[in-house]
């Protein structure tokens, strides 16, 4: 089995995955949301200190699980490799996970697998399952740091088809929540405010509507929300703002996805949506209809594995292990991450 570690942003998480059939044996995670919420975003210094506290606590849980399951005094003996998401992410938090990964691999004398966190999100679709790439898999990745359409032919061939020119989809929810003083992370909060509103929506600009490029942009929409808040200050309805923004953000995602489906229809049979923001119900519903219209099989990760977690890293690690993609100890954390060096290491 493989022990996987995730510490790329504000979630500390460890998992155990069986190599033979990709079964997730154990998963544990500690989020830091309440610590970052007062600041309206992740504070890297706080995040790295919390990882330093949380990761050893989670390792104790892994040890307890292994002791109980195997009734042994050498609980780590069944481990065949240590997997770590070492890019992209915050360098001060990635290095907390890397320290633990290096120490475990060195002391247990087992190989280290340094993996791409975004590729991990893609493999969240296949936790506890064989891969379902079929004759091609299209993926929408919507996280706090990235908004991308990816085309996957197989484990080694991943092409970036479109990405955001500025803010990401998830980040725009975080920023809207911050403008309305609603806390962090903004995605689930803005979504629940929007759900409480059923009146007319405020007009919002749909980004890049008349631009033929397959690309995303959320900074203009964020600015439109800022202006709307300033305009309606005296009788501001946070629910109306959230609902109007969410509708526009999802319409923008769908508008460009439709172009992708039209242009690339022959090259994929399955379509997956991954990343923390793939938990958004409106987005899921809209993409579901699009997939039905184009006769594509929609793949979604279970809700608990949409946001950052070590189970997806463990699942990806099974593939990396099969390809013997072992890393030297202390493999450096790549400061420049996606997309430029994504192609190279996929
Ligand atoms: O994948 P993730 O856990 O972390 C990164 O790799 O960035 O994604 C976190 C992002 C945050 O920006 C959060 O606000 C957003 O996902 N998010 C959502 C929802 N749940 C989380 N955005 C929109 N709607 C949601 N329900
Ligand atoms: Zn992520």
JSON list of N, CA and C in Angstrom, two decimals, residues 119-179:
[
{"chain": "A", "resi": 119, "resn": "UNK", "atom": "N", "xyz": [-2.95, 17.04, -11.17]},
{"chain": "A", "resi": 119, "resn": "UNK", "atom": "CA", "xyz": [-3.17, 15.72, -11.74]},
{"chain": "A", "resi": 119, "resn": "UNK", "atom": "C", "xyz": [-3.87, 14.84, -10.70]},
{"chain": "A", "resi": 120, "resn": "UNK", "atom": "N", "xyz": [-3.56, 15.11, -9.42]},
{"chain": "A", "resi": 120, "resn": "UNK", "atom": "CA", "xyz": [-4.27, 14.43, -8.33]},
{"chain": "A", "resi": 120, "resn": "UNK", "atom": "C", "xyz": [-5.76, 14.70, -8.40]},
{"chain": "A", "resi": 121, "resn": "UNK", "atom": "N", "xyz": [-6.13, 15.99, -8.63]},
{"chain": "A", "resi": 121, "resn": "UNK", "atom": "CA", "xyz": [-7.57, 16.31, -8.74]},
{"chain": "A", "resi": 121, "resn": "UNK", "atom": "C", "xyz": [-8.21, 15.48, -9.87]},
{"chain": "A", "resi": 122, "resn": "UNK", "atom": "N", "xyz": [-7.52, 15.34, -10.99]},
{"chain": "A", "resi": 122, "resn": "UNK", "atom": "CA", "xyz": [-8.09, 14.55, -12.09]},
{"chain": "A", "resi": 122, "resn": "UNK", "atom": "C", "xyz": [-8.37, 13.12, -11.61]},
{"chain": "A", "resi": 123, "resn": "UNK", "atom": "N", "xyz": [-7.42, 12.56, -10.86]},
{"chain": "A", "resi": 123, "resn": "UNK", "atom": "CA", "xyz": [-7.57, 11.17, -10.42]},
{"chain": "A", "resi": 123, "resn": "UNK", "atom": "C", "xyz": [-8.55, 11.02, -9.25]},
{"chain": "A", "resi": 124, "resn": "UNK", "atom": "N", "xyz": [-9.08, 12.16, -8.74]},
{"chain": "A", "resi": 124, "resn": "UNK", "atom": "CA", "xyz": [-10.14, 12.06, -7.72]},
{"chain": "A", "resi": 124, "resn": "UNK", "atom": "C", "xyz": [-11.37, 11.40, -8.34]},
{"chain": "A", "resi": 125, "resn": "UNK", "atom": "N", "xyz": [-11.46, 11.42, -9.67]},
{"chain": "A", "resi": 125, "resn": "UNK", "atom": "CA", "xyz": [-12.58, 10.77, -10.37]},
{"chain": "A", "resi": 125, "resn": "UNK", "atom": "C", "xyz": [-12.50, 9.24, -10.24]},
{"chain": "A", "resi": 126, "resn": "UNK", "atom": "N", "xyz": [-11.30, 8.73, -9.92]},
{"chain": "A", "resi": 126, "resn": "UNK", "atom": "CA", "xyz": [-11.10, 7.27, -9.98]},
{"chain": "A", "resi": 126, "resn": "UNK", "atom": "C", "xyz": [-10.74, 6.66, -8.62]},
{"chain": "A", "resi": 127, "resn": "UNK", "atom": "N", "xyz": [-11.04, 7.39, -7.54]},
{"chain": "A", "resi": 127, "resn": "UNK", "atom": "CA", "xyz": [-10.76, 6.85, -6.21]},
{"chain": "A", "resi": 127, "resn": "UNK", "atom": "C", "xyz": [-11.59, 5.58, -6.03]},
{"chain": "A", "resi": 128, "resn": "UNK", "atom": "N", "xyz": [-10.92, 4.50, -5.59]},
{"chain": "A", "resi": 128, "resn": "UNK", "atom": "CA", "xyz": [-11.61, 3.21, -5.37]},
{"chain": "A", "resi": 128, "resn": "UNK", "atom": "C", "xyz": [-12.08, 2.55, -6.66]},
{"chain": "A", "resi": 129, "resn": "UNK", "atom": "N", "xyz": [-11.60, 3.02, -7.80]},
{"chain": "A", "resi": 129, "resn": "UNK", "atom": "CA", "xyz": [-12.10, 2.49, -9.08]},
{"chain": "A", "resi": 129, "resn": "UNK", "atom": "C", "xyz": [-10.95, 2.36, -10.06]},
{"chain": "A", "resi": 130, "resn": "UNK", "atom": "N", "xyz": [-11.18, 1.58, -11.14]},
{"chain": "A", "resi": 130, "resn": "UNK", "atom": "CA", "xyz": [-10.22, 1.64, -12.25]},
{"chain": "A", "resi": 130, "resn": "UNK", "atom": "C", "xyz": [-10.40, 2.96, -13.00]},
{"chain": "A", "resi": 131, "resn": "UNK", "atom": "N", "xyz": [-9.41, 3.35, -13.79]},
{"chain": "A", "resi": 131, "resn": "UNK", "atom": "CA", "xyz": [-9.56, 4.59, -14.55]},
{"chain": "A", "resi": 131, "resn": "UNK", "atom": "C", "xyz": [-10.62, 4.40, -15.65]},
{"chain": "A", "resi": 132, "resn": "UNK", "atom": "N", "xyz": [-11.39, 5.47, -15.89]},
{"chain": "A", "resi": 132, "resn": "UNK", "atom": "CA", "xyz": [-12.42, 5.41, -16.96]},
{"chain": "A", "resi": 132, "resn": "UNK", "atom": "C", "xyz": [-12.10, 6.50, -17.97]},
{"chain": "A", "resi": 133, "resn": "UNK", "atom": "N", "xyz": [-10.99, 6.36, -18.68]},
{"chain": "A", "resi": 133, "resn": "UNK", "atom": "CA", "xyz": [-10.62, 7.41, -19.62]},
{"chain": "A", "resi": 133, "resn": "UNK", "atom": "C", "xyz": [-11.28, 7.17, -20.97]},
{"chain": "A", "resi": 134, "resn": "UNK", "atom": "N", "xyz": [-11.67, 5.93, -21.21]},
{"chain": "A", "resi": 134, "resn": "UNK", "atom": "CA", "xyz": [-12.38, 5.60, -22.45]},
{"chain": "A", "resi": 134, "resn": "UNK", "atom": "C", "xyz": [-11.58, 5.99, -23.68]},
{"chain": "A", "resi": 135, "resn": "UNK", "atom": "N", "xyz": [-12.27, 6.54, -24.65]},
{"chain": "A", "resi": 135, "resn": "UNK", "atom": "CA", "xyz": [-11.56, 6.97, -25.86]},
{"chain": "A", "resi": 135, "resn": "UNK", "atom": "C", "xyz": [-11.13, 8.42, -25.77]},
{"chain": "A", "resi": 136, "resn": "UNK", "atom": "N", "xyz": [-11.02, 8.92, -24.58]},
{"chain": "A", "resi": 136, "resn": "UNK", "atom": "CA", "xyz": [-10.63, 10.30, -24.35]},
{"chain": "A", "resi": 136, "resn": "UNK", "atom": "C", "xyz": [-11.49, 10.86, -23.24]},
{"chain": "A", "resi": 137, "resn": "UNK", "atom": "N", "xyz": [-10.86, 11.65, -22.39]},
{"chain": "A", "resi": 137, "resn": "UNK", "atom": "CA", "xyz": [-11.57, 12.22, -21.26]},
{"chain": "A", "resi": 137, "resn": "UNK", "atom": "C", "xyz": [-11.37, 13.73, -21.28]},
{"chain": "A", "resi": 138, "resn": "UNK", "atom": "N", "xyz": [-12.47, 14.48, -21.30]},
{"chain": "A", "resi": 138, "resn": "UNK", "atom": "CA", "xyz": [-12.37, 15.92, -21.14]},
{"chain": "A", "resi": 138, "resn": "UNK", "atom": "C", "xyz": [-12.55, 16.22, -19.66]},
{"chain": "A", "resi": 139, "resn": "UNK", "atom": "N", "xyz": [-11.84, 17.22, -19.17]},
{"chain": "A", "resi": 139, "resn": "UNK", "atom": "CA", "xyz": [-11.96, 17.55, -17.74]},
{"chain": "A", "resi": 139, "resn": "UNK", "atom": "C", "xyz": [-12.08, 19.06, -17.56]},
{"chain": "A", "resi": 140, "resn": "UNK", "atom": "N", "xyz": [-13.00, 19.46, -16.69]},
{"chain": "A", "resi": 140, "resn": "UNK", "atom": "CA", "xyz": [-13.02, 20.85, -16.21]},
{"chain": "A", "resi": 140, "resn": "UNK", "atom": "C", "xyz": [-12.47, 20.81, -14.80]},
{"chain": "A", "resi": 141, "resn": "UNK", "atom": "N", "xyz": [-11.37, 21.57, -14.58]},
{"chain": "A", "resi": 141, "resn": "UNK", "atom": "CA", "xyz": [-10.77, 21.63, -13.25]},
{"chain": "A", "resi": 141, "resn": "UNK", "atom": "C", "xyz": [-11.07, 23.02, -12.67]},
{"chain": "A", "resi": 142, "resn": "UNK", "atom": "N", "xyz": [-11.84, 23.04, -11.60]},
{"chain": "A", "resi": 142, "resn": "UNK", "atom": "CA", "xyz": [-12.19, 24.32, -10.98]},
{"chain": "A", "resi": 142, "resn": "UNK", "atom": "C", "xyz": [-11.79, 24.29, -9.50]},
{"chain": "A", "resi": 143, "resn": "UNK", "atom": "N", "xyz": [-10.68, 24.96, -9.20]},
{"chain": "A", "resi": 143, "resn": "UNK", "atom": "CA", "xyz": [-10.21, 24.96, -7.81]},
{"chain": "A", "resi": 143, "resn": "UNK", "atom": "C", "xyz": [-10.00, 26.40, -7.36]},
{"chain": "A", "resi": 144, "resn": "UNK", "atom": "N", "xyz": [-9.32, 26.56, -6.24]},
{"chain": "A", "resi": 144, "resn": "UNK", "atom": "CA", "xyz": [-9.06, 27.91, -5.75]},
{"chain": "A", "resi": 144, "resn": "UNK", "atom": "C", "xyz": [-7.98, 28.62, -6.56]},
{"chain": "A", "resi": 145, "resn": "UNK", "atom": "N", "xyz": [-7.10, 27.84, -7.15]},
{"chain": "A", "resi": 145, "resn": "UNK", "atom": "CA", "xyz": [-5.97, 28.44, -7.87]},
{"chain": "A", "resi": 145, "resn": "UNK", "atom": "C", "xyz": [-6.10, 28.32, -9.38]},
{"chain": "A", "resi": 146, "resn": "UNK", "atom": "N", "xyz": [-6.94, 27.42, -9.89]},
{"chain": "A", "resi": 146, "resn": "UNK", "atom": "CA", "xyz": [-6.96, 27.15, -11.32]},
{"chain": "A", "resi": 146, "resn": "UNK", "atom": "C", "xyz": [-8.36, 26.95, -11.88]},
{"chain": "A", "resi": 147, "resn": "UNK", "atom": "N", "xyz": [-8.53, 27.35, -13.13]},
{"chain": "A", "resi": 147, "resn": "UNK", "atom": "CA", "xyz": [-9.74, 27.05, -13.91]},
{"chain": "A", "resi": 147, "resn": "UNK", "atom": "C", "xyz": [-9.24, 26.61, -15.27]},
{"chain": "A", "resi": 148, "resn": "UNK", "atom": "N", "xyz": [-9.43, 25.35, -15.59]},
{"chain": "A", "resi": 148, "resn": "UNK", "atom": "CA", "xyz": [-8.85, 24.82, -16.82]},
{"chain": "A", "resi": 148, "resn": "UNK", "atom": "C", "xyz": [-9.75, 23.80, -17.48]},
{"chain": "A", "resi": 149, "resn": "UNK", "atom": "N", "xyz": [-9.69, 23.74, -18.81]},
{"chain": "A", "resi": 149, "resn": "UNK", "atom": "CA", "xyz": [-10.25, 22.61, -19.53]},
{"chain": "A", "resi": 149, "resn": "UNK", "atom": "C", "xyz": [-9.06, 21.78, -19.99]},
{"chain": "A", "resi": 150, "resn": "UNK", "atom": "N", "xyz": [-9.09, 20.50, -19.68]},
{"chain": "A", "resi": 150, "resn": "UNK", "atom": "CA", "xyz": [-7.97, 19.62, -20.00]},
{"chain": "A", "resi": 150, "resn": "UNK", "atom": "C", "xyz": [-8.46, 18.47, -20.86]},
{"chain": "A", "resi": 151, "resn": "UNK", "atom": "N", "xyz": [-7.59, 18.02, -21.74]},
{"chain": "A", "resi": 151, "resn": "UNK", "atom": "CA", "xyz": [-7.93, 16.84, -22.52]},
{"chain": "A", "resi": 151, "resn": "UNK", "atom": "C", "xyz": [-6.96, 15.72, -22.15]},
{"chain": "A", "resi": 152, "resn": "UNK", "atom": "N", "xyz": [-7.51, 14.59, -21.75]},
{"chain": "A", "resi": 152, "resn": "UNK", "atom": "CA", "xyz": [-6.67, 13.48, -21.28]},
{"chain": "A", "resi": 152, "resn": "UNK", "atom": "C", "xyz": [-6.80, 12.29, -22.22]},
{"chain": "A", "resi": 153, "resn": "UNK", "atom": "N", "xyz": [-5.66, 11.88, -22.76]},
{"chain": "A", "resi": 153, "resn": "UNK", "atom": "CA", "xyz": [-5.67, 10.72, -23.65]},
{"chain": "A", "resi": 153, "resn": "UNK", "atom": "C", "xyz": [-5.31, 9.47, -22.84]},
{"chain": "A", "resi": 154, "resn": "UNK", "atom": "N", "xyz": [-4.31, 9.63, -21.97]},
{"chain": "A", "resi": 154, "resn": "UNK", "atom": "CA", "xyz": [-3.96, 8.56, -21.03]},
{"chain": "A", "resi": 154, "resn": "UNK", "atom": "C", "xyz": [-3.11, 9.21, -19.94]},
{"chain": "A", "resi": 155, "resn": "UNK", "atom": "N", "xyz": [-2.55, 8.39, -19.06]},
{"chain": "A", "resi": 155, "resn": "UNK", "atom": "CA", "xyz": [-1.81, 8.90, -17.91]},
{"chain": "A", "resi": 155, "resn": "UNK", "atom": "C", "xyz": [-0.72, 9.91, -18.30]},
{"chain": "A", "resi": 156, "resn": "UNK", "atom": "N", "xyz": [-0.06, 9.63, -19.43]},
{"chain": "A", "resi": 156, "resn": "UNK", "atom": "CA", "xyz": [1.08, 10.48, -19.82]},
{"chain": "A", "resi": 156, "resn": "UNK", "atom": "C", "xyz": [0.70, 11.65, -20.72]},
{"chain": "A", "resi": 157, "resn": "UNK", "atom": "N", "xyz": [-0.52, 11.62, -21.29]},
{"chain": "A", "resi": 157, "resn": "UNK", "atom": "CA", "xyz": [-0.85, 12.65, -22.28]},
{"chain": "A", "resi": 157, "resn": "UNK", "atom": "C", "xyz": [-2.00, 13.51, -21.83]},
{"chain": "A", "resi": 158, "resn": "UNK", "atom": "N", "xyz": [-1.66, 14.66, -21.25]},
{"chain": "A", "resi": 158, "resn": "UNK", "atom": "CA", "xyz": [-2.66, 15.61, -20.78]},
{"chain": "A", "resi": 158, "resn": "UNK", "atom": "C", "xyz": [-2.39, 16.95, -21.46]},
{"chain": "A", "resi": 159, "resn": "UNK", "atom": "N", "xyz": [-3.41, 17.46, -22.12]},
{"chain": "A", "resi": 159, "resn": "UNK", "atom": "CA", "xyz": [-3.24, 18.72, -22.84]},
{"chain": "A", "resi": 159, "resn": "UNK", "atom": "C", "xyz": [-4.11, 19.79, -22.21]},
{"chain": "A", "resi": 160, "resn": "UNK", "atom": "N", "xyz": [-3.52, 20.97, -22.04]},
{"chain": "A", "resi": 160, "resn": "UNK", "atom": "CA", "xyz": [-4.27, 22.11, -21.52]},
{"chain": "A", "resi": 160, "resn": "UNK", "atom": "C", "xyz": [-4.98, 22.77, -22.70]},
{"chain": "A", "resi": 161, "resn": "UNK", "atom": "N", "xyz": [-6.32, 22.75, -22.68]},
{"chain": "A", "resi": 161, "resn": "UNK", "atom": "CA", "xyz": [-7.09, 23.30, -23.79]},
{"chain": "A", "resi": 161, "resn": "UNK", "atom": "C", "xyz": [-7.44, 24.77, -23.53]},
{"chain": "A", "resi": 162, "resn": "UNK", "atom": "N", "xyz": [-7.79, 25.08, -22.29]},
{"chain": "A", "resi": 162, "resn": "UNK", "atom": "CA", "xyz": [-8.17, 26.46, -21.94]},
{"chain": "A", "resi": 162, "resn": "UNK", "atom": "C", "xyz": [-7.86, 26.70, -20.47]},
{"chain": "A", "resi": 163, "resn": "UNK", "atom": "N", "xyz": [-7.63, 27.96, -20.13]},
{"chain": "A", "resi": 163, "resn": "UNK", "atom": "CA", "xyz": [-7.42, 28.28, -18.72]},
{"chain": "A", "resi": 163, "resn": "UNK", "atom": "C", "xyz": [-7.84, 29.73, -18.47]},
{"chain": "A", "resi": 164, "resn": "UNK", "atom": "N", "xyz": [-7.88, 30.10, -17.20]},
{"chain": "A", "resi": 164, "resn": "UNK", "atom": "CA", "xyz": [-8.26, 31.47, -16.88]},
{"chain": "A", "resi": 164, "resn": "UNK", "atom": "C", "xyz": [-7.10, 32.42, -17.16]},
{"chain": "A", "resi": 165, "resn": "UNK", "atom": "N", "xyz": [-7.46, 33.57, -17.68]},
{"chain": "A", "resi": 165, "resn": "UNK", "atom": "CA", "xyz": [-6.44, 34.59, -17.97]},
{"chain": "A", "resi": 165, "resn": "UNK", "atom": "C", "xyz": [-6.09, 35.36, -16.70]},
{"chain": "A", "resi": 166, "resn": "UNK", "atom": "N", "xyz": [-6.95, 35.25, -15.67]},
{"chain": "A", "resi": 166, "resn": "UNK", "atom": "CA", "xyz": [-6.70, 36.00, -14.42]},
{"chain": "A", "resi": 166, "resn": "UNK", "atom": "C", "xyz": [-7.14, 35.17, -13.22]},
{"chain": "A", "resi": 167, "resn": "UNK", "atom": "N", "xyz": [-8.18, 35.62, -12.49]},
{"chain": "A", "resi": 167, "resn": "UNK", "atom": "CA", "xyz": [-8.63, 34.89, -11.30]},
{"chain": "A", "resi": 167, "resn": "UNK", "atom": "C", "xyz": [-9.22, 33.53, -11.69]},
{"chain": "A", "resi": 168, "resn": "UNK", "atom": "N", "xyz": [-9.29, 32.63, -10.72]},
{"chain": "A", "resi": 168, "resn": "UNK", "atom": "CA", "xyz": [-9.94, 31.35, -10.99]},
{"chain": "A", "resi": 168, "resn": "UNK", "atom": "C", "xyz": [-11.40, 31.44, -10.56]},
{"chain": "A", "resi": 169, "resn": "UNK", "atom": "N", "xyz": [-12.19, 30.44, -10.98]},
{"chain": "A", "resi": 169, "resn": "UNK", "atom": "CA", "xyz": [-13.62, 30.37, -10.65]},
{"chain": "A", "resi": 169, "resn": "UNK", "atom": "C", "xyz": [-13.79, 30.36, -9.11]},
{"chain": "A", "resi": 170, "resn": "UNK", "atom": "N", "xyz": [-13.09, 29.44, -8.43]},
{"chain": "A", "resi": 170, "resn": "UNK", "atom": "CA", "xyz": [-13.23, 29.34, -6.96]},
{"chain": "A", "resi": 170, "resn": "UNK", "atom": "C", "xyz": [-12.77, 30.61, -6.27]},
{"chain": "A", "resi": 171, "resn": "UNK", "atom": "N", "xyz": [-11.66, 31.17, -6.76]},
{"chain": "A", "resi": 171, "resn": "UNK", "atom": "CA", "xyz": [-11.10, 32.39, -6.17]},
{"chain": "A", "resi": 171, "resn": "UNK", "atom": "C", "xyz": [-12.10, 33.54, -6.28]},
{"chain": "A", "resi": 172, "resn": "UNK", "atom": "N", "xyz": [-12.86, 33.59, -7.39]},
{"chain": "A", "resi": 172, "resn": "UNK", "atom": "CA", "xyz": [-13.82, 34.69, -7.55]},
{"chain": "A", "resi": 172, "resn": "UNK", "atom": "C", "xyz": [-14.93, 34.58, -6.51]},
{"chain": "A", "resi": 173, "resn": "UNK", "atom": "N", "xyz": [-15.31, 33.35, -6.14]},
{"chain": "A", "resi": 173, "resn": "UNK", "atom": "CA", "xyz": [-16.29, 33.17, -5.06]},
{"chain": "A", "resi": 173, "resn": "UNK", "atom": "C", "xyz": [-15.68, 33.66, -3.74]},
{"chain": "A", "resi": 174, "resn": "UNK", "atom": "N", "xyz": [-14.40, 33.33, -3.53]},
{"chain": "A", "resi": 174, "resn": "UNK", "atom": "CA", "xyz": [-13.73, 33.76, -2.28]},
{"chain": "A", "resi": 174, "resn": "UNK", "atom": "C", "xyz": [-13.70, 35.28, -2.20]},
{"chain": "A", "resi": 175, "resn": "UNK", "atom": "N", "xyz": [-13.44, 35.94, -3.36]},
{"chain": "A", "resi": 175, "resn": "UNK", "atom": "CA", "xyz": [-13.32, 37.40, -3.35]},
{"chain": "A", "resi": 175, "resn": "UNK", "atom": "C", "xyz": [-14.69, 38.07, -3.16]},
{"chain": "A", "resi": 176, "resn": "UNK", "atom": "N", "xyz": [-15.71, 37.50, -3.77]},
{"chain": "A", "resi": 176, "resn": "UNK", "atom": "CA", "xyz": [-17.07, 38.05, -3.58]},
{"chain": "A", "resi": 176, "resn": "UNK", "atom": "C", "xyz": [-17.46, 37.92, -2.10]},
{"chain": "A", "resi": 177, "resn": "UNK", "atom": "N", "xyz": [-17.16, 36.76, -1.52]},
{"chain": "A", "resi": 177, "resn": "UNK", "atom": "CA", "xyz": [-17.48, 36.56, -0.09]},
{"chain": "A", "resi": 177, "resn": "UNK", "atom": "C", "xyz": [-16.74, 37.58, 0.77]},
{"chain": "A", "resi": 178, "resn": "UNK", "atom": "N", "xyz": [-15.49, 37.86, 0.38]},
{"chain": "A", "resi": 178, "resn": "UNK", "atom": "CA", "xyz": [-14.69, 38.82, 1.15]},
{"chain": "A", "resi": 178, "resn": "UNK", "atom": "C", "xyz": [-15.31, 40.22, 1.05]},
{"chain": "A", "resi": 179, "resn": "UNK", "atom": "N", "xyz": [-15.74, 40.60, -0.17]},
{"chain": "A", "resi": 179, "resn": "UNK", "atom": "CA", "xyz": [-16.35, 41.93, -0.36]},
{"chain": "A", "resi": 179, "resn": "UNK", "atom": "C", "xyz": [-17.60, 42.08, 0.48]}
]
